[in-house]
Short mmCIF file of C-alpha atoms in Angstrom, two decimals:
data_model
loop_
_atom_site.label_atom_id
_atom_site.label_comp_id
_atom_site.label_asym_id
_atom_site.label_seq_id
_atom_site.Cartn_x
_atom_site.Cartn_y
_atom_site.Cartn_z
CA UNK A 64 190.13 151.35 122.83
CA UNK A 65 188.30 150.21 119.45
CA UNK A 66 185.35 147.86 120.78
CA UNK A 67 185.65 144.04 119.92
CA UNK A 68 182.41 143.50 118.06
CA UNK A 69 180.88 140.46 119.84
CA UNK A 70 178.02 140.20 117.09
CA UNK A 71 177.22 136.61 117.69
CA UNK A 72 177.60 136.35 121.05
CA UNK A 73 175.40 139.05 121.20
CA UNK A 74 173.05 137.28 118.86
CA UNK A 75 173.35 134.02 120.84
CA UNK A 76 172.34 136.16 124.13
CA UNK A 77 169.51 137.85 122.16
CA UNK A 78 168.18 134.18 121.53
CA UNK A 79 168.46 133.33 124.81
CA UNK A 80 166.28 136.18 125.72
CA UNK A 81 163.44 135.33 123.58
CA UNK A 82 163.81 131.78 125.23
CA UNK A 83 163.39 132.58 128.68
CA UNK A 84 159.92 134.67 128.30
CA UNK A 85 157.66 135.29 125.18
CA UNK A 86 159.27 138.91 122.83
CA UNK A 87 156.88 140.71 121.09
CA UNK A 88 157.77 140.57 117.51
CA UNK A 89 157.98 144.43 117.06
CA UNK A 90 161.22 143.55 119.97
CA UNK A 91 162.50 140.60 118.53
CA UNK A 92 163.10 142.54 115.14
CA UNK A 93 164.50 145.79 116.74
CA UNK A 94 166.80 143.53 119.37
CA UNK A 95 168.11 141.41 115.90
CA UNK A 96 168.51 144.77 113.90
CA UNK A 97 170.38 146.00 117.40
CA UNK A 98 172.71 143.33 117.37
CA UNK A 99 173.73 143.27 113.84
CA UNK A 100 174.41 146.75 114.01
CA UNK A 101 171.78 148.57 111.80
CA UNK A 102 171.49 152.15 111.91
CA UNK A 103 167.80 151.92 110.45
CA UNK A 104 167.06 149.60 113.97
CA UNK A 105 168.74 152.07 116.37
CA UNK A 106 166.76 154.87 114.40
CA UNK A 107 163.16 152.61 114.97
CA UNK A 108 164.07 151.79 119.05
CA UNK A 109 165.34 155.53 119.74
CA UNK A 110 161.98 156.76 118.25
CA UNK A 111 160.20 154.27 120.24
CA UNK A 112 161.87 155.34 123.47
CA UNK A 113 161.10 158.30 122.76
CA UNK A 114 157.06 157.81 122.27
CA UNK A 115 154.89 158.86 124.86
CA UNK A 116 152.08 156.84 124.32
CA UNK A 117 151.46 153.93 126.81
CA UNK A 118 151.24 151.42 124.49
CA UNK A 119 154.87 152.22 122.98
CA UNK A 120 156.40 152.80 126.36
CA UNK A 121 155.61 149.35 127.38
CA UNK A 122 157.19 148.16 124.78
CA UNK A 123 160.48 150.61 125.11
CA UNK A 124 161.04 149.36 127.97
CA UNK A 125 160.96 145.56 127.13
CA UNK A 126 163.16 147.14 124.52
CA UNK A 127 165.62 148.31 126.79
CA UNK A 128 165.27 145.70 129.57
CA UNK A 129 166.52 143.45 126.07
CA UNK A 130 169.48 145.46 125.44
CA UNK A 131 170.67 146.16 129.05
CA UNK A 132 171.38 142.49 129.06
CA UNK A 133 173.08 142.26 125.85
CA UNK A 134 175.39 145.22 127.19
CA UNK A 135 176.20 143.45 130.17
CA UNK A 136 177.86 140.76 128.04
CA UNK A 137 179.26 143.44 125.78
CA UNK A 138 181.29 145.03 129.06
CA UNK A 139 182.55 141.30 129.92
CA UNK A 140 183.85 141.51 126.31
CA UNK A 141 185.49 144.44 125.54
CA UNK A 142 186.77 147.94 126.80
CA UNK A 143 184.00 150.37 128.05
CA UNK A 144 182.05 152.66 125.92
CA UNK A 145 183.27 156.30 126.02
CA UNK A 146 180.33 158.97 126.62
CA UNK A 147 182.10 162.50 126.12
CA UNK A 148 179.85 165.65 126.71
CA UNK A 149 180.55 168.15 124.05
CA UNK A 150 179.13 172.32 125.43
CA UNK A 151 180.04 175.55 124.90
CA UNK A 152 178.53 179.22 124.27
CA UNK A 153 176.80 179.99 120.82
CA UNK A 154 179.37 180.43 118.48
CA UNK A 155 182.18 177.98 119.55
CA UNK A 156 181.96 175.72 116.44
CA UNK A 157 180.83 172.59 118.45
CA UNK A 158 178.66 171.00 115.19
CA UNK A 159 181.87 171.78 113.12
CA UNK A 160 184.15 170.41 115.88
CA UNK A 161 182.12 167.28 115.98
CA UNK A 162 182.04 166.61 112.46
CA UNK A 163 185.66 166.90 111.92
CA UNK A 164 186.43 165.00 115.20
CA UNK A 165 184.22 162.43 114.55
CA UNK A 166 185.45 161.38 111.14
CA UNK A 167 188.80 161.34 112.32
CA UNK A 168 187.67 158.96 115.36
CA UNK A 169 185.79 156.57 112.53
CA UNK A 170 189.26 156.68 110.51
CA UNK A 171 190.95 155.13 113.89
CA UNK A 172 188.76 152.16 113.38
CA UNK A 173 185.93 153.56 116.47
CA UNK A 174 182.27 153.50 115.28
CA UNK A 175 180.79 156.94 117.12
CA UNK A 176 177.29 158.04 117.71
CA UNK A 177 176.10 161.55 118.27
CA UNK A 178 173.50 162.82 120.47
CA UNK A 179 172.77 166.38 119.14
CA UNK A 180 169.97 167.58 121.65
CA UNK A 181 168.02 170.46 119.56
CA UNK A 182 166.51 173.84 120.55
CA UNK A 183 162.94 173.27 121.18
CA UNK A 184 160.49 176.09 121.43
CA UNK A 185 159.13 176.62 124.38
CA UNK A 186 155.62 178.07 122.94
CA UNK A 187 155.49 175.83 120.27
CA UNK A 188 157.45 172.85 121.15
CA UNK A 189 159.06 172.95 117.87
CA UNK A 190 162.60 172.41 117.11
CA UNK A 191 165.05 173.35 114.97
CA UNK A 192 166.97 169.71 114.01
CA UNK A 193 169.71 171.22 111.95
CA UNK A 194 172.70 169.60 113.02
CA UNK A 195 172.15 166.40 111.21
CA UNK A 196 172.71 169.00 108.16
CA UNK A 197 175.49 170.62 109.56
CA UNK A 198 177.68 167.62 110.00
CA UNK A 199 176.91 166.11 106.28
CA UNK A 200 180.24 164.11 105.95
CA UNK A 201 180.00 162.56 109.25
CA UNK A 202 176.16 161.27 108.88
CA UNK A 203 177.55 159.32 105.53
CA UNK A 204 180.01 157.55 107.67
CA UNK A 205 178.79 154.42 107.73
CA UNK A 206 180.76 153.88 110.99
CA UNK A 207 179.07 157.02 112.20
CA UNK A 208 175.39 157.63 113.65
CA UNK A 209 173.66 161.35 114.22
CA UNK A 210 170.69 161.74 116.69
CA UNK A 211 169.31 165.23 116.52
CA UNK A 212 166.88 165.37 119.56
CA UNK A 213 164.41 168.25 120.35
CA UNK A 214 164.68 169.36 124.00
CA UNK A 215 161.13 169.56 124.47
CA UNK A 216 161.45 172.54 126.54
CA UNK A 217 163.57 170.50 129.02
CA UNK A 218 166.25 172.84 131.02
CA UNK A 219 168.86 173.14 128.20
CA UNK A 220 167.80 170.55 126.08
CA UNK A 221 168.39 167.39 128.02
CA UNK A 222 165.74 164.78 126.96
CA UNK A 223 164.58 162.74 128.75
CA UNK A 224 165.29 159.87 127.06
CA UNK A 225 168.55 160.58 126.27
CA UNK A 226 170.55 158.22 128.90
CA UNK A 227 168.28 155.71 126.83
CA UNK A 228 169.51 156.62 123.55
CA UNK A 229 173.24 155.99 125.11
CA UNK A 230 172.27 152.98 126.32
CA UNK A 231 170.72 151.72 122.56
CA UNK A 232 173.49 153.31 120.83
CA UNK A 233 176.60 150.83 123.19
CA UNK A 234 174.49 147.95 122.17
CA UNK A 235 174.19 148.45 118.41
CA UNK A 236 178.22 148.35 118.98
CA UNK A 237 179.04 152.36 119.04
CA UNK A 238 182.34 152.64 121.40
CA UNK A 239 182.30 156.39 121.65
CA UNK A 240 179.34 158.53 122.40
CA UNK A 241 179.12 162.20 121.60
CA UNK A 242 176.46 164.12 123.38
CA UNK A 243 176.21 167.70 122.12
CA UNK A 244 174.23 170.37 124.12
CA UNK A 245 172.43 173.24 122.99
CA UNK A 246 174.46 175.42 124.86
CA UNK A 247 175.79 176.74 128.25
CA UNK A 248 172.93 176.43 130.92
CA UNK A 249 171.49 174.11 133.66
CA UNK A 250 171.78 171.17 130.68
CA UNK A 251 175.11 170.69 131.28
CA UNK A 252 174.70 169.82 134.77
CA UNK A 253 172.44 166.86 133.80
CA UNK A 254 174.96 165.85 130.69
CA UNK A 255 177.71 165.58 133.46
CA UNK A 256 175.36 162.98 135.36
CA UNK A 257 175.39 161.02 131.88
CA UNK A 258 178.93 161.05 130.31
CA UNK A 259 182.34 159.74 131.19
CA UNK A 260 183.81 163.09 130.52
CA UNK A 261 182.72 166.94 130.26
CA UNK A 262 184.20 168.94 127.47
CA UNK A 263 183.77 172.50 127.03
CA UNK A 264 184.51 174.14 123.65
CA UNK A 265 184.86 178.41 123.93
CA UNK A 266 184.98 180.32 121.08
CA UNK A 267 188.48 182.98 121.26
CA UNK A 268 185.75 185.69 122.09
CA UNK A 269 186.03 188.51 124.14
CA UNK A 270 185.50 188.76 127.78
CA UNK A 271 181.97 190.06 127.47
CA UNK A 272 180.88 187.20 125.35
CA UNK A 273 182.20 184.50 127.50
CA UNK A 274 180.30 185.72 130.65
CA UNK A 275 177.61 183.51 129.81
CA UNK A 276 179.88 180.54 131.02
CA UNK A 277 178.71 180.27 134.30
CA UNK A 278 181.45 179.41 137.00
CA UNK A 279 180.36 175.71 137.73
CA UNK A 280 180.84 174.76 134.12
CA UNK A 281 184.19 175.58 133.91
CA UNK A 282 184.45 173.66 137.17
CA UNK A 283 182.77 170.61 135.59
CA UNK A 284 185.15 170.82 132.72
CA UNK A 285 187.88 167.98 132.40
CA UNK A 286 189.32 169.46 129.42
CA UNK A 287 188.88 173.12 127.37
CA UNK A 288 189.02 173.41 124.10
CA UNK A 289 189.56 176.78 122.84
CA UNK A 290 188.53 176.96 119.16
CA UNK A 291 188.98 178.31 115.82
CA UNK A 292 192.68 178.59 116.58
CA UNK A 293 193.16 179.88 113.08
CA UNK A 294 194.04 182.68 110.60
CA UNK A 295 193.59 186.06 112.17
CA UNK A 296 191.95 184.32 115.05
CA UNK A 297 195.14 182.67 116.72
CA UNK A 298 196.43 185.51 118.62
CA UNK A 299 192.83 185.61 120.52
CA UNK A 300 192.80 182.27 121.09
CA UNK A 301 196.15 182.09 122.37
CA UNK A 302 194.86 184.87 125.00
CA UNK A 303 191.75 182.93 125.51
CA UNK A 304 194.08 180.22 126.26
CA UNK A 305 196.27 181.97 128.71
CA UNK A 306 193.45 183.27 130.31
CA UNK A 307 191.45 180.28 131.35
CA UNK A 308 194.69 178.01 131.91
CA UNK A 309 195.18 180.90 134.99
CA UNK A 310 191.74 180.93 135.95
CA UNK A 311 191.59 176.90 136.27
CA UNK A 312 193.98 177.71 139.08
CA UNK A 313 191.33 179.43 141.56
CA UNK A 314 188.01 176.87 140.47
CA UNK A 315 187.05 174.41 142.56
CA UNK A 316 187.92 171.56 140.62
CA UNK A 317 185.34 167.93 140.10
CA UNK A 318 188.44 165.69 140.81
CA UNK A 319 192.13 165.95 143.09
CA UNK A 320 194.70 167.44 141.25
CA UNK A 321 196.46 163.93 141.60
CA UNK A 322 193.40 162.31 140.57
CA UNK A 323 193.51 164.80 137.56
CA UNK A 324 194.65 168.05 136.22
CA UNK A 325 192.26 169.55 133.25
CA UNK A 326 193.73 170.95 130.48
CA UNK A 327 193.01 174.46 128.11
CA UNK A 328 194.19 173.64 124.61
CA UNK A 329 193.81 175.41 121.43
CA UNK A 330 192.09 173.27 118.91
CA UNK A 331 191.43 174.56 114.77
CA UNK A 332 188.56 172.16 113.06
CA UNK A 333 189.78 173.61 109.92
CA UNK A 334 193.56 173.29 109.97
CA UNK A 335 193.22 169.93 112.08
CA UNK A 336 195.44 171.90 114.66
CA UNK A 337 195.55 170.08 118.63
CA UNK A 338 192.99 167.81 117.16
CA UNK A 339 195.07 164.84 117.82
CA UNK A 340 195.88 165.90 121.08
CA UNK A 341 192.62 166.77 122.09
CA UNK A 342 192.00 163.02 121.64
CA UNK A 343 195.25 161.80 123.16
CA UNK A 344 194.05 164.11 126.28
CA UNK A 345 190.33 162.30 126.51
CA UNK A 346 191.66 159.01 126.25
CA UNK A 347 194.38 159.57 128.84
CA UNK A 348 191.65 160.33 131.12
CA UNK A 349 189.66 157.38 130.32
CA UNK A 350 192.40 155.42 130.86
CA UNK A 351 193.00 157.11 133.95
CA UNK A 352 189.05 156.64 135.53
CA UNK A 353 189.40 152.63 134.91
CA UNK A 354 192.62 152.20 136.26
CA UNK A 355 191.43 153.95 139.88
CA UNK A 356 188.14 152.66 139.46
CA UNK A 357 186.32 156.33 139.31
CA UNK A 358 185.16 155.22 135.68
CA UNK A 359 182.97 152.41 137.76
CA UNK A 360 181.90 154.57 140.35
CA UNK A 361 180.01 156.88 138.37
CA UNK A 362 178.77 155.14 136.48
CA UNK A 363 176.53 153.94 138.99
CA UNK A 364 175.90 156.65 140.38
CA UNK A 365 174.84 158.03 137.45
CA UNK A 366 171.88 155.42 137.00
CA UNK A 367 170.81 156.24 140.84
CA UNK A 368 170.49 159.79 139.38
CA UNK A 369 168.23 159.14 135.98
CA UNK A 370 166.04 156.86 138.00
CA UNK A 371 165.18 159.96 140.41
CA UNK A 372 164.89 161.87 137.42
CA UNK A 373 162.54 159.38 135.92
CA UNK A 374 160.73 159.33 139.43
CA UNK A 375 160.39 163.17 139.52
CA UNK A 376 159.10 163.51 135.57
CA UNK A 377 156.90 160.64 136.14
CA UNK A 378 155.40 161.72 138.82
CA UNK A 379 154.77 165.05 137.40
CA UNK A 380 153.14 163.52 134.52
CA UNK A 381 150.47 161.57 136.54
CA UNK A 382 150.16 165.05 138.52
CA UNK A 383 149.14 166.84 135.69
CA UNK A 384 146.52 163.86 134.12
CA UNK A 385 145.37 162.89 137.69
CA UNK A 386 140.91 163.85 137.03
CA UNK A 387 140.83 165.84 140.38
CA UNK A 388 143.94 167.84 139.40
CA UNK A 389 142.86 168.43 135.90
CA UNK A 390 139.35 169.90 136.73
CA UNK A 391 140.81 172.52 139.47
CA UNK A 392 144.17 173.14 137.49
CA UNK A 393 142.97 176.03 136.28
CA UNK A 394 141.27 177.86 138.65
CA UNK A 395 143.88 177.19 141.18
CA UNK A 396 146.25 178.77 138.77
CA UNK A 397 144.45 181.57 138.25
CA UNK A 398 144.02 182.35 142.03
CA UNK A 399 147.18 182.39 142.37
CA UNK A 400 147.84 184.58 139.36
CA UNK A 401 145.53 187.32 140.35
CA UNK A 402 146.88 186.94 144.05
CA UNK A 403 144.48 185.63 145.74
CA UNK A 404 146.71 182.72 146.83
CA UNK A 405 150.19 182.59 147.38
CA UNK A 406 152.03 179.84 145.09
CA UNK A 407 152.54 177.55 148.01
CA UNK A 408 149.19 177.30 149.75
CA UNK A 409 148.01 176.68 145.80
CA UNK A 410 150.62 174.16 145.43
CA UNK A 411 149.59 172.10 148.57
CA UNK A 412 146.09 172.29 147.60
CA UNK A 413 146.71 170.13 144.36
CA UNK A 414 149.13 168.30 146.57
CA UNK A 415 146.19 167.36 148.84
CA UNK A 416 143.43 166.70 146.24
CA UNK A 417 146.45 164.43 144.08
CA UNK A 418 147.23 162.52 146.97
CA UNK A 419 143.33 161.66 147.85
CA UNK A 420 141.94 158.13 146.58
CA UNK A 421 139.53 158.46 143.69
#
């Protein structure tokens, strides 16, 4: 599945970009930097994705309007990307996981970029951005690019740009796409509406410290990984094992069971133990999505779903800034604090004033 680089047909289209309507240069240089594969230009257009300020969003999204049409060639090209959705509880060893399974996926000849979405604060906003640091060999890959991403206080640590970073990252020529989420919550709902496949990783913990795995993520699952099958630990993790391959039988599964069947294995990131058939497993059910055309499928669904999740932030956003909504935010808020109005009578009085014309 190692992607046919298609740099100068890629360039070639980029050209004929510029010629059909005037790039600004800012584009131009990111969309060159893009196609030759620079890590330093996927860095600059991620950032600028990322930006906020209406200036910068205008031009992130002649960025990306720039780079969905150089992945369209891409796809005529060569086989499709791979976006694999990497969760699991605190504890389960998914920044060592990555580091050792992406270096072994660069060694096959892949070039892999991960999406580690960060802890932010939800006082402060602040994150915590470590993972970069915690996967040290695998950011020195040169085939290899790391993405730590604060949540922003978003359910779970989903961005909001991160189905844009995906996007940037297949067109700088990354065939596999790790997304990494801060844990086991509401996020990995919205990572399943933005990968190929769900993975979860579970630490062989005991029973108390897996309840935090809510039912519908083991549901979502297409493969389990039970880790740090090691040592002193292997005995758990065998149990572990044993455990959730019987439970699988009673979930409501994602796809038929002759559509697919997910798997527990027992994985070790520091012996190298199941990590090849981990691998064999996710591309065995890559293979398996294209073939019945359920790889398609979802794919577009999956972009009806970000653009109603663009829609709803949007909207939100002018909400908040709209000048009738800003001067009576506060009282409102506080009326309903102290009880004088119930949430919903408050909430379809700023409905009212946001939907007047200035």
């Amino acid at each position: 599945m190692v992607a046919n680089h298609t740099i100068i047909s890629l360039r070639q289209s980029s050209q004929a970009v510029s010629q059909e309507q005037p790039v600004h240069p800012i584009i131009d240089r990111l969309i060159q930097g893009i196609t030759s594969g620079k890590r330093a230009s996927l860095a600059e257009s991620i950032t600028l994705v990322e930006s906020k300020h209406p200036k910068k969003k205008e031009l992130a999204r002649e960025l990306l309007n720039s780079a969905l049409r150089l992945l369209k060639e891409k796809e005529l090209n060569s086989t499709p990307t791979f976006r694999i959705g990497l969760s699991g509880p605190p504890g389960a060893g998914k920044s060592y996981f990555i580091e050792k399974f992406g270096k072994q996926l660069t060694a096959m000849g892949h070039r892999v970029a991960v999406l580690a979405v960060d802890p932010s604060s939800n006082f402060t906003g602040g994150s915590l951005l470590g993972d970069k640091t915690r996967m040290a060999d695998l950011s020195r890959d040169p085939n290899a690019y790391i993405r730590p991403s604060p949540s922003s206080g978003n359910l779970g640590g989903v961005t909001r740009t991160t189905n844009e970073a995906i996007v940037l990252c297949e067109a700088t020529d990354y065939d596999i796409i790790l997304v990494e989420t801060v844990g086991v919550g509401q996020s990995e709902y919205a990572v399943a509406d933005m990968v190929d496949m769900f993975v979860l990783l579970i630490p062989p913990a005991g029973g108390d410290e897996l309840q935090g795995i809510k039912r519908g993520i083991v549901e979502m699952a297409d493969l389990t990984l039970v880790t740090k099958a090691d040592g002193d630990l292997m005995p758990a993790a065998r149990r572990i094992q044993m455990e959730y391959t019987s439970a699988m039988k009673f979930v409501r599964r994602r796809l038929p069971f002759d559509i697919w069947l997910p798997s527990v294995f027992r994985i070790s990131s520091v012996t190298g133990y199941g990590m090849d058939r981990a691998w064999s497993k996710m591309k065995q059910f890559h293979e398996r999505m294209i073939d019945i055309g359920e790889f398609n499928k979802k794919r577009r669904e999956q972009r009806k779903v970000w653009m109603w999740n663009h829609i709803q932030d949007q909207v939100l956003d002018r909400f908040k800034t709209h000048p009738l909504i800003s001067q009576r935010l506060s009282s409102i808020e506080k009326r309903v604090q102290e009880g004088e109005l119930t949430p919903g009578w408050g909430a379809e009085y700023l409905i009212e004033l946001f939907t007047k014309k200035l």
